[in-house]
Amino acid sequence: MQLNIKSAYLEITNICNLDCRSCYNRSGRHHQRSEISLNDIKYLTTRLKNEFSCSSVSLAGGEPTLHAQFNEILTYLLSTPDLEVGVVTNGTTGQYDIVQAYNAYPQLRIQVSLDGSDEESNAAIRGSGNFDKAIAFLQSLNCAGGTSKAPTMKMVLSSHNIDKLEEYYRLAISMGCEPDFSLINPMGNASDDWESLELTAKQKLYVTRTIVRLNKIYNKNVPPPACLGECPFTDENTALSVLVKCDGSVYPCQMLYDNDYSIGNILHDDDAHFAARYADISHLAKERIKKQGDCLKCLARHSCHRGCMGLSVMRHNGPLGDDGSCGFRKLQVLDMGLMSEAE
């Protein structure tokens, strides 16, 4: 089996200038810098493209613009043929050289992480004094001129900012940005205060309904952050969106961040190793679906497929256990049925 990788999320540094409550890898608390070198970026990019058919990479961290060789890495990737390049930044480091690159290279995409529609709501998650900096950076991208691209504004939704969802969506649209959303997960910093941050099933349903409603108003197709569907790992031939850590270790997705689920190291493991390790992950995903239990009596059983293996691991239930989102999926299926009847 030849592994197929469509995109790679590269954690090029482990440090960050912020310490967000929702940070999945605690990068704001790392005091020992760890970075992947420019030479290693060149090597892994070549492997990803030539051996695994990868056509898209995103630079992340930590805060990628704090990497000692960020500009050199970005320049190299942008000079690589047939490769889409993304940068995931908090927009607060004063790295405005990237604005020129954004305007000059159509294949460059930028996502700015912002967790509120104003200073107060953003500060509750990302710390005070960062909202205006991020907004100024986004405005500089949209004022660069000569480009029809829209930067992405990404919000991690929790119980602390869900009331700002609609304001955030409208703010993004007003600034010429594409709004994007994810639900907070019990990993990294969020696991320390999970009881106060976790969204209820009804709150998650509110998120879905609100985004669908706003999409109709603005003629957008912003995806609700939690959708029904089968884990892609059940198909051994699926095209993966992998995560690569600073040390070169590769994970089949951002949700399976635990070291036990690494499928290899891009800097020294061969294709056969990656294929064998991914086959193990795929086997677990198939076994997860088979373990039905009470699911046989559930109204969502035909579309749920027992949810997310990564979430189950985060909740210390193992890859075959409960992912904690069963109640939400039942509400979502019921809601979809009611909407279909109404139409």
XYZ file of C-alpha atoms in Angstrom:
343
model
C 0.000 0.000 0.000
C 1.304 3.480 -0.927
C 0.327 6.172 1.561
C -1.390 9.187 -0.002
C -0.963 12.544 1.779
C -2.932 15.477 0.372
C -1.849 18.102 2.912
C 0.569 18.553 5.807
C 0.271 20.813 8.873
C 3.855 21.606 9.883
C 4.630 22.622 13.461
C 7.893 24.383 12.591
C 8.481 25.751 16.108
C 7.244 24.857 19.577
C 7.238 28.402 21.002
C 4.539 31.069 21.012
C 4.223 34.619 22.339
C 0.698 33.851 23.624
C -0.611 31.274 26.093
C -4.186 30.657 24.953
C -6.592 28.667 27.102
C -7.603 26.670 24.020
C -4.054 25.846 22.820
C -3.900 22.165 21.883
C -0.108 21.777 22.334
C 0.683 24.231 25.165
C 3.184 26.078 22.958
C 2.972 29.259 25.045
C 4.441 27.339 27.989
C 7.540 25.990 26.240
C 10.711 27.698 27.448
C 13.155 25.482 25.547
C 13.046 26.362 21.854
C 12.672 23.464 19.422
C 12.525 24.186 15.693
C 12.756 22.282 12.460
C 15.624 23.522 10.305
C 15.403 24.976 6.812
C 17.364 22.009 5.451
C 14.918 19.589 7.062
C 11.998 21.583 5.621
C 13.542 21.187 2.162
C 14.019 17.439 2.689
C 10.541 16.719 4.046
C 8.866 18.903 1.415
C 10.596 16.952 -1.328
C 9.521 13.663 0.234
C 5.944 14.794 0.805
C 5.574 15.921 -2.799
C 7.476 13.209 -4.621
C 6.679 10.143 -2.519
C 3.274 10.932 -1.031
C 1.699 13.268 -3.656
C 1.250 16.112 -1.158
C 0.064 19.366 -2.767
C -0.473 21.627 0.261
C 1.488 22.534 3.401
C 0.652 24.901 6.266
C 3.219 26.505 8.554
C 2.096 26.470 12.171
C 3.575 26.133 15.635
C 3.597 27.515 18.185
C 3.651 30.790 16.360
C 5.404 30.094 13.037
C 6.547 33.682 12.461
C 8.783 33.357 15.559
C 10.888 30.667 13.845
C 14.447 31.949 13.433
C 14.320 31.141 9.701
C 10.668 31.832 9.007
C 11.232 34.132 6.030
C 13.703 31.704 4.451
C 11.309 28.779 4.932
C 8.389 30.719 3.459
C 10.474 31.869 0.484
C 11.593 28.312 -0.231
C 8.086 26.866 -0.059
C 6.660 29.609 -2.257
C 9.305 28.810 -4.866
C 8.323 25.129 -4.889
C 6.211 24.325 -7.963
C 2.646 23.030 -7.620
C 2.471 23.565 -3.862
C -0.169 25.514 -1.949
C 1.266 27.178 1.144
C -0.596 28.301 4.249
C 0.458 30.187 7.373
C -1.466 29.804 10.644
C -0.622 32.822 12.812
C -2.011 34.795 15.730
C -1.227 38.016 13.853
C 0.378 39.746 16.844
C 4.140 39.445 16.228
C 4.560 42.414 13.887
C 5.692 40.136 11.047
C 4.484 42.368 8.213
C 6.901 41.060 5.563
C 4.360 38.320 5.040
C 1.882 40.898 3.716
C 4.041 41.482 0.631
C 4.347 37.747 0.081
C 0.580 37.316 0.452
C 0.020 39.916 -2.233
C 2.690 38.521 -4.574
C 1.950 34.793 -4.436
C -1.547 33.528 -5.297
C -0.777 30.126 -3.732
C -0.213 31.660 -0.266
C -3.097 31.454 2.219
C -3.152 33.012 5.678
C -5.271 32.056 8.679
C -5.396 34.356 11.696
C -6.482 32.847 15.009
C -8.815 35.111 16.951
C -11.232 33.882 19.629
C -13.575 36.803 20.138
C -15.382 39.582 18.320
C -13.959 42.274 20.614
C -11.091 42.813 23.037
C -12.961 41.529 26.089
C -14.127 38.214 24.619
C -10.807 37.563 22.880
C -8.804 38.424 26.015
C -10.714 35.792 28.015
C -9.068 33.121 25.842
C -5.957 34.664 24.279
C -4.898 37.284 26.831
C -5.335 41.059 26.888
C -3.998 43.469 24.274
C -3.991 41.032 21.347
C -7.304 41.750 19.622
C -6.358 45.095 18.065
C -3.004 43.720 16.889
C -4.659 40.809 15.101
C -7.308 43.071 13.543
C -4.602 45.480 12.316
C -2.730 42.566 10.743
C -5.884 41.337 8.991
C -6.578 44.845 7.717
C -3.051 45.045 6.305
C -3.674 41.808 4.377
C -6.892 43.104 2.898
C -5.348 46.469 2.084
C -2.373 44.923 0.302
C -4.082 45.370 -3.052
C -3.853 43.334 -6.214
C -5.355 40.164 -4.761
C -8.858 38.731 -4.640
C -7.959 36.234 -1.908
C -9.631 36.392 1.471
C -7.677 35.615 4.650
C -9.350 33.273 7.133
C -10.409 34.280 10.647
C -10.446 31.158 12.841
C -12.344 30.939 16.139
C -12.170 28.070 18.617
C -15.603 27.952 20.222
C -16.003 27.273 23.933
C -18.513 28.113 26.631
C -16.584 31.374 27.166
C -17.159 32.813 23.691
C -20.095 30.967 22.097
C -22.295 34.019 22.706
C -20.029 35.937 20.289
C -20.424 33.474 17.413
C -22.789 35.579 15.297
C -20.891 38.820 15.971
C -17.656 37.075 14.986
C -19.122 35.745 11.736
C -20.396 39.206 10.801
C -17.088 40.853 11.799
C -15.152 38.495 9.523
C -17.479 39.196 6.593
C -17.288 42.969 7.170
C -13.485 42.777 7.017
C -13.437 40.780 3.794
C -12.338 37.596 5.588
C -13.639 34.043 5.534
C -14.931 32.991 8.988
C -13.981 29.526 10.203
C -14.844 27.692 13.413
C -13.816 24.692 15.458
C -15.044 23.310 18.770
C -12.711 23.288 21.732
C -11.278 19.863 22.563
C -10.005 18.381 25.854
C -6.324 18.579 24.970
C -3.407 20.831 25.853
C -4.278 23.880 27.938
C -8.021 23.256 27.623
C -7.735 19.976 29.512
C -6.686 21.924 32.634
C -10.022 23.755 32.800
C -12.253 21.475 30.751
C -15.363 21.672 32.940
C -15.641 25.436 32.462
C -14.768 25.426 28.741
C -16.699 22.407 27.425
C -19.736 22.983 25.229
C -22.968 21.100 25.902
C -24.780 19.137 23.177
C -27.396 21.891 22.935
C -24.710 24.557 22.578
C -23.069 22.589 19.767
C -26.416 22.330 18.021
C -26.816 26.107 18.399
C -23.448 26.524 16.666
C -24.560 24.391 13.728
C -27.921 26.149 13.382
C -26.370 29.628 13.622
C -23.704 28.970 10.985
C -26.244 27.416 8.603
C -28.538 30.423 9.065
C -25.742 32.958 8.514
C -24.515 31.056 5.472
C -27.923 31.570 3.867
C -27.900 35.280 4.678
C -24.405 35.887 3.290
C -24.450 33.217 0.580
C -21.461 31.466 2.156
C -20.545 27.836 2.686
C -18.795 27.998 6.057
C -18.789 24.421 7.388
C -20.230 23.798 10.859
C -17.300 22.577 12.974
C -18.706 19.176 13.957
C -20.238 17.062 11.237
C -21.606 13.571 10.981
C -19.688 11.064 8.909
C -17.403 8.101 8.961
C -13.790 8.411 10.105
C -11.691 8.595 6.910
C -9.169 6.174 8.416
C -11.524 3.272 7.741
C -10.324 3.549 4.137
C -6.667 2.525 3.851
C -6.426 4.405 0.553
C -7.838 7.721 1.739
C -5.808 10.888 1.157
C -4.592 12.077 4.564
C -4.195 15.534 6.078
C -1.262 14.860 8.384
C 0.403 16.794 11.194
C 4.210 16.959 11.412
C 5.869 17.948 14.689
C 9.199 19.799 15.032
C 11.106 16.533 15.341
C 9.660 15.205 12.072
C 7.174 12.777 13.620
C 3.997 12.436 11.568
C 0.421 11.947 12.819
C -2.604 11.001 10.692
C -4.543 14.067 11.879
C -4.418 16.840 14.481
C -6.861 15.010 16.724
C -4.617 11.957 17.156
C -1.791 13.949 18.745
C -0.656 11.316 21.223
C 2.774 9.796 20.502
C 1.246 6.318 20.407
C -0.429 7.229 17.109
C 2.573 8.531 15.178
C 2.821 6.801 11.795
C 6.538 7.478 11.423
C 9.188 10.162 11.124
C 9.439 11.961 7.800
C 13.154 12.645 8.352
C 14.267 9.021 8.572
C 11.482 6.401 8.192
C 10.848 4.844 4.780
C 7.586 4.502 2.839
C 7.033 0.938 4.009
C 7.150 2.010 7.667
C 4.528 4.716 7.063
C 2.263 2.309 5.181
C 2.481 -0.331 7.921
C 1.799 2.118 10.752
C -1.127 3.707 8.942
C -2.557 0.229 8.295
C -2.556 -0.231 12.091
C -4.489 3.043 12.554
C -6.937 2.071 9.816
C -7.504 -1.290 11.510
C -8.355 0.493 14.788
C -10.830 2.754 12.976
C -12.589 -0.280 11.475
C -12.671 -2.058 14.834
C -14.137 1.081 16.398
C -17.148 0.946 14.065
C -17.695 -2.751 14.735
C -17.925 -2.139 18.492
C -21.586 -1.163 18.374
C -23.002 -1.865 21.848
C -25.960 0.430 22.578
C -25.423 2.090 19.173
C -27.626 -0.574 17.572
C -30.665 1.089 19.171
C -29.613 4.672 18.433
C -31.460 6.860 15.898
C -28.114 8.255 14.668
C -26.456 4.870 14.085
C -26.557 4.980 10.272
C -24.637 8.266 10.016
C -22.698 8.526 13.282
C -20.172 5.672 12.999
C -19.282 6.186 16.692
C -17.691 9.567 16.237
C -14.049 10.581 16.503
C -11.280 8.213 17.549
C -9.043 11.170 18.429
C -11.622 12.629 20.816
C -11.999 9.232 22.470
C -8.233 9.066 23.059
C -8.249 12.611 24.484
C -10.909 11.549 26.974
C -8.720 8.616 28.069
C -11.222 6.107 26.725
C -8.804 4.549 24.233
C -9.281 4.410 20.446
C -12.371 2.203 20.700
C -14.178 4.118 23.453
C -16.741 6.896 23.786
C -15.765 10.241 22.239
C -18.149 12.223 24.455
C -20.210 13.636 21.568
C -22.960 11.032 21.347
C -25.651 13.366 22.693
C -24.782 16.066 20.175
C -24.907 13.670 17.227
C -28.373 12.469 18.275
C -29.591 16.061 18.443
C -27.981 16.839 15.098
C -29.620 13.894 13.336
C -32.999 14.772 14.871
C -32.579 18.411 13.872
C -31.678 17.479 10.302
C -34.778 15.312 10.095
C -37.023 18.105 11.356
C -35.506 20.575 8.879
C -36.078 18.150 6.007
C -39.727 17.750 7.003
C -40.120 21.532 7.206
C -38.740 21.930 3.700
